[in-house]
């Protein structure tokens, strides 16, 4: 059992949680993730490690289905039954020169730890944080501190630049030499945004988010095609060369359990209503 | 065999074989000739004193029989159920020449089940040696190594990456062959020796190799958990599973009880399983219990199936359709699977393994309608940890190379089970672990 030390809401549908797990916190590096299983009946879900402090680490997630909705309902002092990690390969933290980190929505959660590590390796780091609207923006202050420069975009213009993160990325590329780019967000956002760097041949990393079960390379649920080869995102990734990734396959596989995910969430919500906000951990 | 009726067992995951009664056990054990040089013991990879325990069963001393078995084997309820006895102890039994060999497996199981029902006796432990040993992987090899080392007085830390110990016993073998409460009870008995089990710890990530090597000795029992895929067109369509994924979802995560449990699994109405081993048989029978019409496609002949004969028989009884001498070449579909294109095979000259080499027959393509496809064509050694230790010598297939005492190329690092041999059986992994433990003990006593 792992204790939740702090928990709270960051934005519309977006929550953060600090969990005490020394085996994760003491070994975590930028770009890695954990697997949570909330309770005995729970599923295993992957979440990116977003920050580390002593024996604890932070995850940030959006409520999209049953498990994340349940997770959002947990408070400080509650427990997560299983926390496995850190998992996956760490980010490539070489000295590239100028790095641009682009976060889409909750994908921004992964960026501060990468930004700080890249800075420590001697890079100049420009952050771009994008979201559909101002209420979904997260980690602005933290990113402003971690990066040399921070740019904001919203699809609807409610804050910062009116448009997509990809447009801001192109602006940065137009004004200065960019040596490496990280793009982390929804699959469609990563697919579209990485086209901005393809013509210039700029080294671009994306962090892939396929369906995972064990997260240790023993099932192949998270397989993706990169450069024509089948890779397991949990052990070979989750970061890959953006220009080599088959995003259409990734998005198709992400839809595998859509009907089941809907059924599970509806059942959970019905149960929450039935017990009127009481014990909903059953 | 005391199998439940097919129409009952197809609707649940409860154990198929209900086991022997005390009377049946005594009668069966009395058939033993008590050989002076018992071949059955030689056939057992962990060397259980079979005639001795059978003598106690025949006299009704079931507790004493359990104690004799546990001298050599801490997991008898598991081994009695899943060992391929026909090629081990029972295959050697002298009675098998003229009539039926003694049902040693069923008797071992009976003894273990009887002991568990009456409360298990805590095993004896030697005084502490003050030395620490790390065991990586809580599958059959790691559990056996941990138990043997703890009994010898070593302080054992057992690292497991999943949220439950047991390895393939938990995620691979379905409950209808190996009930999970039984696995848990035998694991608890191992832990009761003082073994410190650390779940959710992936060695190489949650524990560095340096931390690992700070122990006085290390045993690697990380298994062969890397699933092989076939490289077929369409293999990455949603609905195509490795047997590891399909079985993990159902056995470990209880996807058969979705949405009471959160993990989903695709319940195919027409399922194709490719392969002919125990894993293929398990996947097919699980898919059948999830309500699918199941076809098992195997490239060789029925007599070449490597699965345990009893389980092949049960799969047939349960309505699995066997498509022999056939091989998939393409998974069909756009968003999901619609079918599997196969080709017929003919058997040519015997290959290295002594089996006929299957060769595709030109123009013999045919299509099976399917909405779920499960590849059970084998697994390789789990590369994650062993690739983090470059000094560790590995074979062509990624297996850790060991000598006859299960020493690796690194001092104080030992390895046994599937990580050394490639995918094999539970009992061979346990046998390897026991040998490795003796070598570890010898090394540490000489230091």
CSV table of C-alpha atoms in Angstrom, one decimal, chain A:
chain,number,residue,atom,x,y,z
A,1,UNK,CA,0.0,0.0,0.0
A,2,UNK,CA,1.3,3.4,-0.9
A,3,UNK,CA,0.1,6.6,0.8
A,4,UNK,CA,-1.2,9.6,-1.0
A,5,UNK,CA,0.5,12.6,0.6
A,6,UNK,CA,-1.2,15.4,-1.3
A,7,UNK,CA,-4.0,15.5,-3.8
A,8,UNK,CA,-5.9,18.3,-5.5
A,9,UNK,CA,-7.3,19.7,-8.7
A,10,UNK,CA,-5.2,21.7,-11.1
A,11,UNK,CA,-7.6,22.6,-13.9
A,12,UNK,CA,-10.9,21.5,-15.3
A,13,UNK,CA,-10.8,17.6,-15.1
A,14,UNK,CA,-7.1,17.7,-14.3
A,15,UNK,CA,-5.7,16.5,-11.0
A,16,UNK,CA,-2.4,16.0,-9.3
A,17,UNK,CA,-1.3,13.6,-6.6
A,18,UNK,CA,1.9,13.1,-4.6
A,19,UNK,CA,2.4,9.5,-3.6
A,20,UNK,CA,5.0,8.1,-1.2
A,21,UNK,CA,6.9,5.3,-2.8
A,22,UNK,CA,10.7,5.4,-2.1
A,23,UNK,CA,11.5,2.7,-4.7
A,24,UNK,CA,10.1,4.9,-7.4
A,25,UNK,CA,11.1,8.3,-6.1
A,26,UNK,CA,14.8,7.3,-5.4
A,27,UNK,CA,15.3,6.0,-8.9
A,28,UNK,CA,13.0,8.0,-11.2
A,29,UNK,CA,14.5,9.9,-14.1
A,30,UNK,CA,13.0,12.3,-16.6
A,31,UNK,CA,10.7,10.5,-19.2
A,32,UNK,CA,9.8,7.5,-17.0
A,33,UNK,CA,6.4,6.4,-15.8
A,34,UNK,CA,4.7,4.3,-13.1
A,35,UNK,CA,1.9,1.8,-13.1
A,36,UNK,CA,-0.9,2.3,-10.6
A,37,UNK,CA,-3.5,-0.2,-9.4
A,38,UNK,CA,-5.9,1.5,-7.1
A,39,UNK,CA,-7.4,-1.5,-5.3
A,40,UNK,CA,-7.9,-5.3,-5.6
A,41,UNK,CA,-10.4,-5.0,-8.4
A,42,UNK,CA,-8.5,-2.3,-10.2
A,43,UNK,CA,-6.8,-2.3,-13.6
A,44,UNK,CA,-3.2,-1.3,-14.1
A,45,UNK,CA,-2.8,2.1,-15.7
A,46,UNK,CA,0.4,4.0,-16.7
A,47,UNK,CA,1.0,7.5,-15.5
A,48,UNK,CA,4.1,9.7,-16.2
A,49,UNK,CA,6.3,10.7,-13.3
A,50,UNK,CA,6.0,14.5,-13.2
A,51,UNK,CA,8.1,15.5,-10.3
A,52,UNK,CA,10.1,13.9,-7.4
A,53,UNK,CA,10.7,15.1,-3.9
A,54,UNK,CA,12.4,12.9,-1.3
A,55,UNK,CA,10.5,9.6,-0.9
A,56,UNK,CA,7.5,10.9,-3.0
A,57,UNK,CA,6.7,11.6,-6.6
A,58,UNK,CA,3.9,13.4,-8.4
A,59,UNK,CA,1.5,12.3,-11.1
A,60,UNK,CA,-0.9,14.5,-13.0
A,61,UNK,CA,-3.9,13.0,-14.8
A,62,UNK,CA,-7.1,13.9,-16.6
A,63,UNK,CA,-10.4,12.2,-15.7
A,64,UNK,CA,-11.3,10.4,-18.8
A,65,UNK,CA,-12.5,7.0,-17.6
A,66,UNK,CA,-13.4,4.9,-14.6
A,67,UNK,CA,-9.9,4.5,-13.1
A,68,UNK,CA,-8.9,8.2,-13.5
A,69,UNK,CA,-12.3,9.3,-12.1
A,70,UNK,CA,-11.8,7.0,-9.1
A,71,UNK,CA,-8.2,8.3,-8.7
A,72,UNK,CA,-9.5,11.9,-8.7
A,73,UNK,CA,-11.9,11.1,-5.8
A,74,UNK,CA,-9.0,10.0,-3.6
A,75,UNK,CA,-7.7,12.4,-0.9
A,76,UNK,CA,-4.5,12.8,1.1
A,77,UNK,CA,-4.2,9.9,3.5
A,78,UNK,CA,-5.8,7.5,1.2
A,79,UNK,CA,-3.8,4.6,-0.4
A,80,UNK,CA,-2.9,3.2,-3.8
A,81,UNK,CA,-2.6,-0.5,-3.6
A,82,UNK,CA,0.2,-1.0,-6.1
A,83,UNK,CA,2.7,1.4,-7.5
A,84,UNK,CA,5.3,-0.2,-9.8
A,85,UNK,CA,8.2,1.7,-11.2
A,86,UNK,CA,9.9,3.7,-12.4
A,87,UNK,CA,9.3,2.1,-15.8
A,88,UNK,CA,10.4,2.8,-19.3
A,89,UNK,CA,13.7,4.3,-20.6
A,90,UNK,CA,14.7,7.7,-19.4
A,91,UNK,CA,14.7,10.7,-21.8
A,92,UNK,CA,17.8,11.3,-23.9
A,93,UNK,CA,19.3,14.2,-21.9
A,94,UNK,CA,22.4,15.0,-24.0
A,95,UNK,CA,23.6,18.4,-24.7
A,96,UNK,CA,21.7,19.3,-27.9
A,97,UNK,CA,21.9,23.2,-27.8
A,98,UNK,CA,18.4,24.7,-27.9
A,99,UNK,CA,15.5,22.4,-27.0
A,100,UNK,CA,11.9,23.1,-27.4
A,101,UNK,CA,9.4,21.2,-25.2
A,102,UNK,CA,5.8,21.2,-26.4
A,103,UNK,CA,3.1,20.1,-24.1
A,104,UNK,CA,-0.5,19.4,-25.1
A,105,UNK,CA,-3.1,19.4,-22.3
A,106,UNK,CA,-2.3,16.9,-19.6
A,107,UNK,CA,0.8,15.9,-21.5
A,108,UNK,CA,2.4,19.0,-20.1
A,109,UNK,CA,2.8,17.1,-16.9
A,110,UNK,CA,5.8,15.3,-18.2
A,111,UNK,CA,7.7,18.4,-19.2
A,112,UNK,CA,9.0,20.2,-16.0
A,113,UNK,CA,11.2,17.2,-15.0
A,114,UNK,CA,12.5,16.9,-18.6
A,115,UNK,CA,13.0,20.7,-18.8
A,116,UNK,CA,15.0,20.8,-15.5
A,117,UNK,CA,17.2,17.8,-16.6
A,118,UNK,CA,17.9,19.3,-20.0
A,119,UNK,CA,18.8,22.6,-18.4
A,120,UNK,CA,21.1,20.8,-16.0
A,121,UNK,CA,22.8,19.2,-19.0
A,122,UNK,CA,23.5,22.7,-20.4
A,123,UNK,CA,20.7,23.2,-22.9
A,124,UNK,CA,18.7,26.3,-23.6
A,125,UNK,CA,15.1,25.3,-23.1
A,126,UNK,CA,12.0,26.9,-24.6
A,127,UNK,CA,8.6,25.7,-23.3
A,128,UNK,CA,5.4,25.7,-25.2
A,129,UNK,CA,2.2,24.8,-23.3
A,130,UNK,CA,-1.0,24.4,-25.3
A,131,UNK,CA,-4.5,23.5,-24.4
A,132,UNK,CA,-8.0,23.6,-25.9
A,133,UNK,CA,-8.9,26.5,-23.6
A,134,UNK,CA,-7.5,28.5,-20.7
A,135,UNK,CA,-9.3,26.3,-18.1
A,136,UNK,CA,-7.2,23.3,-19.2
A,137,UNK,CA,-3.8,24.9,-19.0
A,138,UNK,CA,-1.5,23.5,-16.3
A,139,UNK,CA,1.9,24.0,-14.8
A,140,UNK,CA,2.4,27.5,-16.2
A,141,UNK,CA,4.4,28.7,-13.2
A,142,UNK,CA,6.4,25.6,-12.8
A,143,UNK,CA,7.3,25.6,-16.5
A,144,UNK,CA,8.1,29.3,-16.5
A,145,UNK,CA,10.7,28.5,-13.7
A,146,UNK,CA,12.1,25.4,-15.4
A,147,UNK,CA,12.5,26.9,-18.9
A,148,UNK,CA,14.4,29.8,-20.2
A,149,UNK,CA,11.3,31.0,-22.0
A,150,UNK,CA,7.7,29.9,-21.9
A,151,UNK,CA,5.0,30.4,-24.6
A,152,UNK,CA,1.3,29.7,-24.1
A,153,UNK,CA,-1.3,28.8,-26.7
A,154,UNK,CA,-5.0,28.0,-26.6
A,155,UNK,CA,-7.1,26.6,-29.5
A,156,UNK,CA,-9.9,29.1,-28.7
A,157,UNK,CA,-7.7,32.1,-27.8
A,158,UNK,CA,-8.9,32.3,-24.2
A,159,UNK,CA,-5.3,32.8,-23.1
A,160,UNK,CA,-1.9,33.4,-24.8
A,161,UNK,CA,-1.5,32.8,-28.5
A,162,UNK,CA,-4.8,32.0,-30.3
A,163,UNK,CA,-4.0,28.8,-32.2
A,164,UNK,CA,-2.1,25.5,-31.9
A,165,UNK,CA,1.1,24.7,-30.1
A,166,UNK,CA,2.5,23.7,-33.6
A,167,UNK,CA,2.1,27.3,-34.8
A,168,UNK,CA,4.2,28.5,-31.8
A,169,UNK,CA,6.8,25.8,-32.5
A,170,UNK,CA,7.0,27.1,-36.1
A,171,UNK,CA,7.5,30.6,-34.8
A,172,UNK,CA,10.3,29.6,-32.6
A,173,UNK,CA,11.9,27.6,-35.4
A,174,UNK,CA,11.6,30.7,-37.7
A,175,UNK,CA,13.4,33.0,-35.2
A,176,UNK,CA,16.2,30.7,-34.0
A,177,UNK,CA,18.1,27.4,-34.5
A,178,UNK,CA,16.3,24.6,-32.8
A,179,UNK,CA,18.3,21.4,-32.1
A,180,UNK,CA,15.9,19.1,-30.4
A,181,UNK,CA,12.1,19.0,-29.8
A,182,UNK,CA,9.9,17.1,-27.3
A,183,UNK,CA,6.2,16.8,-28.0
A,184,UNK,CA,4.0,15.2,-25.4
A,185,UNK,CA,0.2,15.2,-25.6
A,186,UNK,CA,-2.7,13.4,-27.1
A,187,UNK,CA,-1.7,11.1,-30.1
A,188,UNK,CA,-3.4,13.3,-32.6
A,189,UNK,CA,-1.7,16.4,-31.3
A,190,UNK,CA,1.7,14.7,-31.4
A,191,UNK,CA,1.0,13.4,-34.9
A,192,UNK,CA,0.2,16.9,-36.2
A,193,UNK,CA,2.8,18.8,-34.3
A,194,UNK,CA,5.7,16.7,-35.3
A,195,UNK,CA,5.1,17.6,-38.9
A,196,UNK,CA,6.4,21.1,-38.1
A,197,UNK,CA,9.9,19.7,-37.5
A,198,UNK,CA,10.0,17.0,-40.1
A,199,UNK,CA,11.0,19.2,-43.2
A,200,UNK,CA,13.9,20.7,-41.2
A,201,UNK,CA,15.0,17.2,-40.0
A,202,UNK,CA,15.1,18.4,-36.4
A,203,UNK,CA,15.5,15.6,-33.8
A,204,UNK,CA,12.0,15.2,-32.3
A,205,UNK,CA,10.9,13.0,-29.5
A,206,UNK,CA,7.3,12.0,-28.6
A,207,UNK,CA,6.2,10.1,-25.6
A,208,UNK,CA,3.7,7.4,-26.7
A,209,UNK,CA,0.7,6.5,-24.6
A,210,UNK,CA,-0.6,3.1,-25.9
A,211,UNK,CA,-2.7,0.7,-23.7
A,212,UNK,CA,-0.5,-1.1,-21.2
A,213,UNK,CA,-1.0,-4.0,-18.8
A,214,UNK,CA,2.2,-5.0,-17.0
A,215,UNK,CA,4.5,-2.3,-18.2
A,216,UNK,CA,7.5,-4.6,-18.0
A,217,UNK,CA,7.7,-6.0,-21.6
A,218,UNK,CA,5.9,-9.3,-21.0
A,219,UNK,CA,2.7,-8.9,-23.0
A,220,UNK,CA,3.0,-6.6,-26.0
A,221,UNK,CA,-0.2,-4.8,-25.4
A,222,UNK,CA,1.7,-1.5,-25.9
A,223,UNK,CA,3.3,-2.5,-29.1
A,224,UNK,CA,3.9,0.3,-31.6
A,225,UNK,CA,5.6,0.5,-35.0
A,226,UNK,CA,8.6,2.8,-35.1
A,227,UNK,CA,10.7,2.9,-38.3
A,228,UNK,CA,8.8,-0.1,-39.6
A,229,UNK,CA,9.8,-2.2,-36.6
A,230,UNK,CA,7.5,-3.5,-33.8
A,231,UNK,CA,8.6,-2.0,-30.4
A,232,UNK,CA,7.1,-2.3,-26.9
A,233,UNK,CA,6.5,1.2,-25.6
A,234,UNK,CA,6.9,0.2,-22.0
A,235,UNK,CA,10.5,-1.1,-22.3
A,236,UNK,CA,11.8,0.3,-25.6
A,237,UNK,CA,10.1,3.7,-25.0
A,238,UNK,CA,7.9,5.5,-24.1
A,239,UNK,CA,9.9,8.1,-26.0
A,240,UNK,CA,10.6,7.5,-29.7
A,241,UNK,CA,11.7,9.4,-32.8
A,242,UNK,CA,8.5,11.2,-33.7
A,243,UNK,CA,9.2,11.1,-37.4
A,244,UNK,CA,9.4,7.3,-37.4
A,245,UNK,CA,6.2,6.6,-35.5
A,246,UNK,CA,3.1,5.0,-37.1
A,247,UNK,CA,0.5,7.3,-35.4
A,248,UNK,CA,-2.5,5.9,-37.2
A,249,UNK,CA,-1.8,2.5,-35.8
A,250,UNK,CA,-1.3,3.9,-32.3
A,251,UNK,CA,-4.7,5.7,-32.5
A,252,UNK,CA,-6.4,2.6,-33.9
A,253,UNK,CA,-5.1,0.5,-31.1
A,254,UNK,CA,-6.0,3.1,-28.5
A,255,UNK,CA,-9.7,2.7,-29.6
A,256,UNK,CA,-9.6,-1.1,-28.8
A,257,UNK,CA,-11.5,-0.9,-25.6
A,258,UNK,CA,-13.7,2.1,-26.2
A,259,UNK,CA,-17.0,0.3,-25.6
A,260,UNK,CA,-15.7,-1.4,-22.4
A,261,UNK,CA,-14.3,1.9,-21.1
A,262,UNK,CA,-17.6,3.6,-21.5
A,263,UNK,CA,-19.5,0.7,-19.8
A,264,UNK,CA,-17.0,0.8,-16.9
A,265,UNK,CA,-17.3,4.5,-16.4
A,266,UNK,CA,-21.1,4.5,-16.6
A,267,UNK,CA,-21.3,1.7,-14.0
A,268,UNK,CA,-19.0,3.6,-11.7
A,269,UNK,CA,-20.9,6.9,-12.0
A,270,UNK,CA,-24.2,5.0,-11.4
A,271,UNK,CA,-22.7,3.5,-8.3
A,272,UNK,CA,-21.4,6.9,-7.0
A,273,UNK,CA,-24.9,8.3,-7.4
A,274,UNK,CA,-26.5,5.3,-5.7
A,275,UNK,CA,-24.4,5.8,-2.6
A,276,UNK,CA,-24.7,9.6,-2.7
A,277,UNK,CA,-21.0,10.4,-2.4
A,278,UNK,CA,-20.5,8.0,0.4
A,279,UNK,CA,-18.2,5.0,0.2
A,280,UNK,CA,-17.5,4.8,-3.5
A,281,UNK,CA,-14.4,2.6,-3.2
A,282,UNK,CA,-16.3,-0.6,-3.4
